[in-house]
Tab-separated table of C-alpha atoms in Angstrom:
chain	number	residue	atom	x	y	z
X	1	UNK	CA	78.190	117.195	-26.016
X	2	UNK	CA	77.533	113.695	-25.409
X	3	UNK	CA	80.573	112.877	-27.494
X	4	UNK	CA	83.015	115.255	-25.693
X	5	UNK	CA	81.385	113.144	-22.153
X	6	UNK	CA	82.109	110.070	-23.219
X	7	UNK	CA	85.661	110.886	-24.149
X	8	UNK	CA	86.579	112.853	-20.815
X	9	UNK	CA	84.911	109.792	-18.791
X	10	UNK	CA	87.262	107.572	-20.793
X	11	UNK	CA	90.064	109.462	-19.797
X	12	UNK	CA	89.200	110.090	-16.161
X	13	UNK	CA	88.332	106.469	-15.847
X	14	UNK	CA	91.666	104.967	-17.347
X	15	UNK	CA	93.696	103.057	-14.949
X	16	UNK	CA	96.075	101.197	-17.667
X	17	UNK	CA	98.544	98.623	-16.414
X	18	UNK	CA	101.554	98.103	-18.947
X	19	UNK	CA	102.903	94.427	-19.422
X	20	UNK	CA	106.098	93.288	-21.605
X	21	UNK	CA	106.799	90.155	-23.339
X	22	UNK	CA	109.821	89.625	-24.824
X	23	UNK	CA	112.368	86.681	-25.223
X	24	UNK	CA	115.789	88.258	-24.301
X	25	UNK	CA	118.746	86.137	-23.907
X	26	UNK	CA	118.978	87.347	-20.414
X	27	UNK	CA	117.517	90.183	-17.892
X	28	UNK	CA	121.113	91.836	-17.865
X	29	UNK	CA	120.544	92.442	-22.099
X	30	UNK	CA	117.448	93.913	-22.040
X	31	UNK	CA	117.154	97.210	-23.429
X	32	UNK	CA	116.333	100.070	-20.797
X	33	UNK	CA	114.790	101.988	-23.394
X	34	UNK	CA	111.632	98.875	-23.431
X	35	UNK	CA	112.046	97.868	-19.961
X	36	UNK	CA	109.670	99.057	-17.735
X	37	UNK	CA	109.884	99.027	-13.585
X	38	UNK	CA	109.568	95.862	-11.524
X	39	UNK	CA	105.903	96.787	-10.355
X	40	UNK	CA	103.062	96.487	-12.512
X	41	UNK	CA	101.139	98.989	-10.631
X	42	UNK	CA	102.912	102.148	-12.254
X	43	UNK	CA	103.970	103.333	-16.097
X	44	UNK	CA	107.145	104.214	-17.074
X	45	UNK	CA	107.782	107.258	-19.369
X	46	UNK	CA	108.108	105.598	-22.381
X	47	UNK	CA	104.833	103.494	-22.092
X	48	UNK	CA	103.430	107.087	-21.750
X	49	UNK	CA	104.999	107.793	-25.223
X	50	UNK	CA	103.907	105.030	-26.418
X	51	UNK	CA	100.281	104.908	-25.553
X	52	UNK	CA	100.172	108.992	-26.384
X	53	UNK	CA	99.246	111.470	-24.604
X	54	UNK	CA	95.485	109.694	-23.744
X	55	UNK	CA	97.347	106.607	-22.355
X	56	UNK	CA	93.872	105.110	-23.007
X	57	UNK	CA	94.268	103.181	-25.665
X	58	UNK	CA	95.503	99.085	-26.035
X	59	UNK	CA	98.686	99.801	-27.478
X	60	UNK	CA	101.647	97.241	-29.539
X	61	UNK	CA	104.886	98.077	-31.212
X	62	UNK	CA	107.824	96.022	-32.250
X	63	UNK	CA	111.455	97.193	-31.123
X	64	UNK	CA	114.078	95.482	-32.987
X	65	UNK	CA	117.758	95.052	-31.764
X	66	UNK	CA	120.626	93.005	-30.678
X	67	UNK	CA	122.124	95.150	-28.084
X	68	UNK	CA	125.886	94.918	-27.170
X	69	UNK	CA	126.625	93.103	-24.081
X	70	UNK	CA	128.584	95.934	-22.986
X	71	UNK	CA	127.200	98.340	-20.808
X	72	UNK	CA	127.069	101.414	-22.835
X	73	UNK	CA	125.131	99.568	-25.538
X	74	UNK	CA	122.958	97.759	-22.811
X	75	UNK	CA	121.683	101.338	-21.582
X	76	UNK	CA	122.015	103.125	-24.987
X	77	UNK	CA	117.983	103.143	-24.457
X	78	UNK	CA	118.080	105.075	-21.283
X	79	UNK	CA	121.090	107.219	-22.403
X	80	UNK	CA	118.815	108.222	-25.144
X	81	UNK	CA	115.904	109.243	-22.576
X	82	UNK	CA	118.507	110.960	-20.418
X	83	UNK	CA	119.520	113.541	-22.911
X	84	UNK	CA	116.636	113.960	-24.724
X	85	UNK	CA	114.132	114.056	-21.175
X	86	UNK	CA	117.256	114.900	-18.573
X	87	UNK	CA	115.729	111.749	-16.519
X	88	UNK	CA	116.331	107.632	-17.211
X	89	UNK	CA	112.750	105.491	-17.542
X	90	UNK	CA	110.852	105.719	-13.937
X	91	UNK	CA	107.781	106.134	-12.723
X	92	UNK	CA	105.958	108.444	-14.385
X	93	UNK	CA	106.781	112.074	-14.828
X	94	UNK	CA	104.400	114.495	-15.812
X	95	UNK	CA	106.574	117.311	-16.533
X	96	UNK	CA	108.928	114.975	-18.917
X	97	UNK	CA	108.918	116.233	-22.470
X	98	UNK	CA	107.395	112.992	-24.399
X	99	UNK	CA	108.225	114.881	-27.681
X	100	UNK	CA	112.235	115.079	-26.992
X	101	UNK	CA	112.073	111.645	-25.632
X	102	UNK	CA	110.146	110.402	-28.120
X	103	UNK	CA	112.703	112.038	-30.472
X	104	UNK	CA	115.579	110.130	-28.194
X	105	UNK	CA	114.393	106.735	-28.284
X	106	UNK	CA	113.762	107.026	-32.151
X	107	UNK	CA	117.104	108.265	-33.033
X	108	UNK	CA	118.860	105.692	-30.558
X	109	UNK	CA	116.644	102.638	-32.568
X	110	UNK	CA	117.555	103.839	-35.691
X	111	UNK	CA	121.509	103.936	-34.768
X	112	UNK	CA	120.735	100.224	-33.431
X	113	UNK	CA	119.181	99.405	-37.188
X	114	UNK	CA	121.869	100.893	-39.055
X	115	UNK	CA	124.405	98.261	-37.441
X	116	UNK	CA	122.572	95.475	-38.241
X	117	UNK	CA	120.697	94.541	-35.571
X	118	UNK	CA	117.256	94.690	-36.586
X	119	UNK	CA	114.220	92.190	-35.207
X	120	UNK	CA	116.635	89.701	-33.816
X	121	UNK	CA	114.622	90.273	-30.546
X	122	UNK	CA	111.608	91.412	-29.687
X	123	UNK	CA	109.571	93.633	-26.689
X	124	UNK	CA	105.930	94.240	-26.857
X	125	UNK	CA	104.668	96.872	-24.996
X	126	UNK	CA	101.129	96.539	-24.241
X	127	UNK	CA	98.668	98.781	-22.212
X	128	UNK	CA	95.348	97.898	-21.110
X	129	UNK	CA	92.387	100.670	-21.535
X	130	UNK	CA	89.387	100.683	-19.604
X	131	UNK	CA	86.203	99.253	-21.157
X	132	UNK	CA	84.433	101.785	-23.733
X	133	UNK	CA	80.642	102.274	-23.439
X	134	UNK	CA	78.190	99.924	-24.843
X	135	UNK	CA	77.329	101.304	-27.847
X	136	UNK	CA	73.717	100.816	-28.009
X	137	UNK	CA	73.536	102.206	-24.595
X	138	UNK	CA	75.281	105.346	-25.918
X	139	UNK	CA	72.903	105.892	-28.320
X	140	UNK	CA	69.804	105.539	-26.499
X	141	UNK	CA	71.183	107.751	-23.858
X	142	UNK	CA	71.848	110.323	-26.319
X	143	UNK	CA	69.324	110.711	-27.831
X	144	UNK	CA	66.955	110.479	-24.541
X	145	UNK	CA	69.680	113.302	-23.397
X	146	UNK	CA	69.153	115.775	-27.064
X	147	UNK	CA	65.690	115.134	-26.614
X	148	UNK	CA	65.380	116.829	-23.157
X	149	UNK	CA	67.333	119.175	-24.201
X	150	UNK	CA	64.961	120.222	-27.125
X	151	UNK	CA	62.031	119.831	-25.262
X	152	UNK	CA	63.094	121.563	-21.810
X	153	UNK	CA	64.108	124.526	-24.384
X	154	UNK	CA	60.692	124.503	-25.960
X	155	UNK	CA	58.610	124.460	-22.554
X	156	UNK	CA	61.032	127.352	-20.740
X	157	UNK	CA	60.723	129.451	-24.189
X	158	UNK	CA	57.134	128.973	-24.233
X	159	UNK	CA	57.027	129.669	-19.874
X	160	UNK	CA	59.529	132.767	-20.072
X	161	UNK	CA	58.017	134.258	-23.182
X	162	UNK	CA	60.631	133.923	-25.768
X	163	UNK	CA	59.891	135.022	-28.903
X	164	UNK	CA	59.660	133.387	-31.433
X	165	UNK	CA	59.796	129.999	-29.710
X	166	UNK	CA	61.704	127.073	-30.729
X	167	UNK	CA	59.093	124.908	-32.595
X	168	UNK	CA	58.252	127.994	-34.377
X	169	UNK	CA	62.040	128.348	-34.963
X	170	UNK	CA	62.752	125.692	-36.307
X	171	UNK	CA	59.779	125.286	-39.120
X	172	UNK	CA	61.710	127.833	-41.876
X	173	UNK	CA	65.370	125.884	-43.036
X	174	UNK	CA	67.140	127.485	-46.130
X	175	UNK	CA	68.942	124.671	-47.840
X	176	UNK	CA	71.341	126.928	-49.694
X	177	UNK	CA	72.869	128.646	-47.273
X	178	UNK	CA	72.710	125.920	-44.791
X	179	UNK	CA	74.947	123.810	-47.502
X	180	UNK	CA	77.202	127.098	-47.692
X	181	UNK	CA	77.782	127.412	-43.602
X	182	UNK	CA	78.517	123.665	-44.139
X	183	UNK	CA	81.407	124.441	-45.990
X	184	UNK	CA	84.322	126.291	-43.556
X	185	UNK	CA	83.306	123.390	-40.959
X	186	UNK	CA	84.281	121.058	-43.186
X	187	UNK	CA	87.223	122.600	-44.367
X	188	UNK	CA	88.497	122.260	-40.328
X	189	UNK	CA	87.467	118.765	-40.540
X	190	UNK	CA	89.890	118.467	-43.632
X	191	UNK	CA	92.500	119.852	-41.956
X	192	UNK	CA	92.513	118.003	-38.705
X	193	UNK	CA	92.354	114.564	-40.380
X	194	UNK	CA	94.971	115.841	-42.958
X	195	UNK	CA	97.576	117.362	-40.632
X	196	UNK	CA	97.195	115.156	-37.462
X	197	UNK	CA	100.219	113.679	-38.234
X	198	UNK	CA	102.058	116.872	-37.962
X	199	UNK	CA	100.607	118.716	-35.356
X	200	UNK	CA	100.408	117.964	-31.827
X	201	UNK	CA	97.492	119.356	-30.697
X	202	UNK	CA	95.335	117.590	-34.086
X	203	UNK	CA	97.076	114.213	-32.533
X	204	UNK	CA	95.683	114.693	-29.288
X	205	UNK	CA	92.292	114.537	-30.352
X	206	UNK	CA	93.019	111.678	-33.024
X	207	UNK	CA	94.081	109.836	-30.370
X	208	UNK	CA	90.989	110.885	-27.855
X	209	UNK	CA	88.397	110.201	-30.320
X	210	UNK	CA	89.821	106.629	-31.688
X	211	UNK	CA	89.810	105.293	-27.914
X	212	UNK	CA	86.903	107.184	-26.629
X	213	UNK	CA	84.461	107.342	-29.053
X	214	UNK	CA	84.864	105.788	-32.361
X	215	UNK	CA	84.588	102.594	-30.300
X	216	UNK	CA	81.354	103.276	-29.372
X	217	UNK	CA	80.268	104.682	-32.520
X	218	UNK	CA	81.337	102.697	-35.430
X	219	UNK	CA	79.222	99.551	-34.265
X	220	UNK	CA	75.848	102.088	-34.648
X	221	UNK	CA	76.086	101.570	-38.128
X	222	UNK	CA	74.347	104.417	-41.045
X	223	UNK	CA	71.027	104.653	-38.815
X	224	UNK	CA	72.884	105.002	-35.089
X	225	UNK	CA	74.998	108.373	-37.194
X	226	UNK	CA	71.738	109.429	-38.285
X	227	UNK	CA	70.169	109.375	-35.172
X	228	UNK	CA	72.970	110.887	-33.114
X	229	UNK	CA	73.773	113.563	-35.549
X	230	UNK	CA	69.935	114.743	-35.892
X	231	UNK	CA	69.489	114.811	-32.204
X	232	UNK	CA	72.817	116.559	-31.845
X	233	UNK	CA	71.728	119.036	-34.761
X	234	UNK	CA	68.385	119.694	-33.260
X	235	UNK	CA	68.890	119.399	-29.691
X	236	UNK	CA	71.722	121.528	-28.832
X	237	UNK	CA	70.429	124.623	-31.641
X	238	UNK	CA	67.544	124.278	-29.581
X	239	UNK	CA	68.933	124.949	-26.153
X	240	UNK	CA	71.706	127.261	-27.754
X	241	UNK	CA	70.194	129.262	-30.689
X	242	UNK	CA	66.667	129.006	-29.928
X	243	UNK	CA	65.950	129.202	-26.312
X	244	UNK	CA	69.490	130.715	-24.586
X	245	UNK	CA	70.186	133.233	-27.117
X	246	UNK	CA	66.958	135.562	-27.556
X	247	UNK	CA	66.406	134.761	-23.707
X	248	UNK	CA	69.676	136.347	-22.913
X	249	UNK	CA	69.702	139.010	-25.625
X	250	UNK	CA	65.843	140.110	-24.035
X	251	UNK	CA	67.548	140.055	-20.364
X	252	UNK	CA	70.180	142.718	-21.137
X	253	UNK	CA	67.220	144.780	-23.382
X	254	UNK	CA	65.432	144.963	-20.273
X	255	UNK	CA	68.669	146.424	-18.499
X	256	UNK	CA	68.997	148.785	-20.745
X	257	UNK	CA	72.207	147.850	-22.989
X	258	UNK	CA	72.352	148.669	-26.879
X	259	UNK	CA	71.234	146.259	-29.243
X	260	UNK	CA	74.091	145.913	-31.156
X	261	UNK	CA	76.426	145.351	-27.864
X	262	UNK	CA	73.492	142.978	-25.972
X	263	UNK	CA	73.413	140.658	-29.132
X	264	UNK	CA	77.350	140.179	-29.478
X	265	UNK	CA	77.972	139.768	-26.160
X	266	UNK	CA	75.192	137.096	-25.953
X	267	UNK	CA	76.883	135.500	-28.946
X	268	UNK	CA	80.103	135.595	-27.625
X	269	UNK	CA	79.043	134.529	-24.424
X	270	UNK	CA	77.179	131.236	-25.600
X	271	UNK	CA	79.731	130.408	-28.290
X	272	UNK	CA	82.480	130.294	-24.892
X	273	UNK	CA	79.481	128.052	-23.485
X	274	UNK	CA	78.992	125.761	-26.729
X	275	UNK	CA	82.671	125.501	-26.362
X	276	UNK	CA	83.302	124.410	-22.719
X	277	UNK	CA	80.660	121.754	-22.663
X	278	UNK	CA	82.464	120.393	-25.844
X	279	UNK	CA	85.969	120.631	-24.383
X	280	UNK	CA	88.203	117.537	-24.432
X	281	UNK	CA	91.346	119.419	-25.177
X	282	UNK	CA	92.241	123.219	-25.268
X	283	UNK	CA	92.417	122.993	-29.227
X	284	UNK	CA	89.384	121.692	-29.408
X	285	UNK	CA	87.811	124.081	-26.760
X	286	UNK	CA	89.069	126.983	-29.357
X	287	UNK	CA	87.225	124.933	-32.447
X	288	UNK	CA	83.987	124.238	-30.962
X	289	UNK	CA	83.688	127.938	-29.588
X	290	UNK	CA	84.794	128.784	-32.986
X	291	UNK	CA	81.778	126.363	-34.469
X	292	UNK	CA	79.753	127.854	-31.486
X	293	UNK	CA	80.268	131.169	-32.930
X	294	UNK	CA	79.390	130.436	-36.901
X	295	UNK	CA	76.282	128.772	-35.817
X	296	UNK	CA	75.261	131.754	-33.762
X	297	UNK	CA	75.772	134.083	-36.824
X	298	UNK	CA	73.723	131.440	-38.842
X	299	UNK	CA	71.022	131.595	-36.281
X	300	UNK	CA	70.861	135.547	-36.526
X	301	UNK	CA	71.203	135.580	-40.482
X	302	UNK	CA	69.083	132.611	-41.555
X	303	UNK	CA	67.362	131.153	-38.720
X	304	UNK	CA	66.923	128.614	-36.120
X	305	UNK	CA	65.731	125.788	-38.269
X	306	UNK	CA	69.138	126.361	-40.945
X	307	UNK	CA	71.188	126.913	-38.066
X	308	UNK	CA	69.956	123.063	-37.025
X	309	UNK	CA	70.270	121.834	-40.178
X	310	UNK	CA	73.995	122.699	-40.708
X	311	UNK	CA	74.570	121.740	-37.516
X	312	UNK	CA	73.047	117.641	-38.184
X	313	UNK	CA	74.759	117.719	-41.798
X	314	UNK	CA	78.085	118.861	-40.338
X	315	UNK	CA	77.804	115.785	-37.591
X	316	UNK	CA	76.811	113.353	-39.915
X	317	UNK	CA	79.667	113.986	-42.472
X	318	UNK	CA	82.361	114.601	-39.726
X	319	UNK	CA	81.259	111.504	-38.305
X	320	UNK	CA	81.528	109.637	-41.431
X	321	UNK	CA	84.866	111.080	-42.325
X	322	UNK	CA	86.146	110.016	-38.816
X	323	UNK	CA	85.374	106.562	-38.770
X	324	UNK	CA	86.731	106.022	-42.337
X	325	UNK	CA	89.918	108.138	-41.358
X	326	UNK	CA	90.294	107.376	-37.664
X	327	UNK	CA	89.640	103.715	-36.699
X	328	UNK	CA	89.995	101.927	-33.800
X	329	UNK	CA	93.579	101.066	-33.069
X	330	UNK	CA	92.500	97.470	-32.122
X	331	UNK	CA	92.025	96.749	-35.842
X	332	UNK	CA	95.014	98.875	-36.890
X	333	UNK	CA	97.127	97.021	-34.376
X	334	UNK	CA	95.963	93.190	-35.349
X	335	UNK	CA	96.907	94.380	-39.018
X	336	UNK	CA	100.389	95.567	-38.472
X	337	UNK	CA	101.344	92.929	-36.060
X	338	UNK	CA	102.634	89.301	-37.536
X	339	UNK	CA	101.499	86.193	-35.467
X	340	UNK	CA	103.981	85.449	-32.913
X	341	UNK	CA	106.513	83.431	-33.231
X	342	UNK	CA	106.636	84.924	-37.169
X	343	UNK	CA	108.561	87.962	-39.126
X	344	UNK	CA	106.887	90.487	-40.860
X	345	UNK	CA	107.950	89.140	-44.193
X	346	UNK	CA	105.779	86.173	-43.988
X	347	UNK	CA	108.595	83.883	-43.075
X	348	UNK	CA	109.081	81.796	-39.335
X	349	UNK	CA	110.506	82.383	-36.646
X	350	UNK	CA	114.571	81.718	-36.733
X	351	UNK	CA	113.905	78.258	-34.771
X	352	UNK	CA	111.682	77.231	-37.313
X	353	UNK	CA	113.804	78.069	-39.983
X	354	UNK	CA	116.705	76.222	-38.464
């Protein structure tokens, strides 16, 4: 939950500016495919592309090209966004499809490559993201959070009469099957860092968690993923599983609805719940109700305590897996990029080689 928080704050709380720097023989040259409108103050539609669909994120990338000096090839950028998007780089348009005109611009970059003009100049896009949460401050505010959350479940169990409470709960864990509920989160976890390449929707989030969050979570180091995965683990089975749960279920007994009915449409019900208050996309609305949903079914099967535990291993391995597999792009970015003023072979710039 306090994840999913930090990453829609991020987003609402992004006011990027997008800056070139190139050295073009002259403004009439430039490519309209790079350029981006006189005023700072708005993006154009292909620094949207480029900083995906978060626009978040600090954001380079090298466009090679000697363009023509004829017209035609001057605009073969915008051309390219014209038939791919039916508009020419503007101000930004929401209902442009960034797929097609990411597809445009590629295809009109690669025609420029093929000719021979590759990395005789040079535009950097670069977009500025607003300043992620301290990490320690994160932490500690997570865990005070999961920690209220346990303990204002275990005081309104023990106040409505819920039965049996959470402390009580949570005392019986069954390692074996925890491991085994373990397993089809994982294999979504696989998936997602597998196939983000190739699907949309697993990009989306790539790109939400390596601004939002893996900023302020890599610098916790082993102990900081300990802590925030056992107070996620705990704390939200707690309010879920151990207090919302029964409490509901008993509600609709007292009404008079079946058993059978009252307990799946409590699980339902608080899986949809689980998943909202995890939402930072619509896919991953769908996975966390979906996780929502497999904990519940743990919870009824095995227990609270089990339920908790696959719930803290699960964070603690995704977490892991995300960091290795999902870094920052400020490091990725430093990497890729050569110092300026050199190639990407190694070699100086053309002045210094002359």
């Amino acid at each position: 939950i306090m994840l999913a928080t930090a990453a829609r704050s991020g987003a609402a709380a992004a006011s990027p500016v997008t800056r070139t720097r190139s050295q073009l023989h002259g403004a009439h040259r430039a490519s309209a495919a790079a350029r981006l409108p006189p005023h700072q103050s708005s993006r154009s539609d292909f620094a949207v592309l480029a900083s995906s669909s978060t626009s978040q994120r600090r954001w380079r990338q090298t466009l090679g090209g000697t363009l023509r000096a004829d017209s035609q090839r001057r605009h073969g950028g915008a051309a390219a966004v014209t038939r791919a998007g039916g508009q020419a780089p503007g101000p930004l348009n929401d209902s442009l499809d960034k797929s097609a005109v990411r597809d445009g611009v590629g295809s009109e970059i690669a025609t420029n490559d093929a000719a021979g003009n590759v990395n005789k100049e040079a535009v950097v896009l670069e977009e500025e993201a607003p300043a992620n949460i301290d990490p320690q401050q994160f932490l500690w505010s997570s865990v005070a959070f999961y920690l209220v959350m346990g303990g204002g479940a275990q005081l309104a169990s023990s106040a409505l009469g819920v039965h049996p409470d959470v402390y009580d709960g949570m005392q019986a864990v069954n390692l074996d099957a925890a491991s085994l509920w373990t397993l089809p989160l994982l294999a979504s976890l696989a998936f997602a860092i597998t196939q983000a390449d190739r699907f949309e929707f697993l990009s989306e989030v790539r790109d939400i968690f390596k601004v939002s969050v893996v900023p302020s979570l890599a610098p916790l180091g082993l102990g900081g993923v300990v802590l925030l995965s056992l107070g996620a683990g705990v704390g939200e089975e707690a309010f879920f599983r151990g207090f919302l749960m029964p409490f509901a279920d008993g509600q609709l007994a007292r009404l008079g609805a079946p058993d059978q009915a009252a307990s799946a449409g409590v699980l339902v019900a608080t899986s949809v719940f689980f998943g909202a208050l995890h939402a930072i996309t619509p896919a991953y609305f769908i996975w966390a109700t979906g996780a929502g949903l497999l904990f519940g079914l743990e919870y009824m099967q095995d227990g609270l305590g089990t339920a908790a535990f696959t719930h803290t291993l699960y964070d603690f391995l995704a977490f892991g897996f995300i960091l290795v597999s999902w870094p920052s792009d400020e490091a990725g970015d430093a990497r890729e990029l050569p110092p300026q003023g050199t190639s990407k072979d190694g070699g100086g710039s053309d002045e210094n080689k002359r």
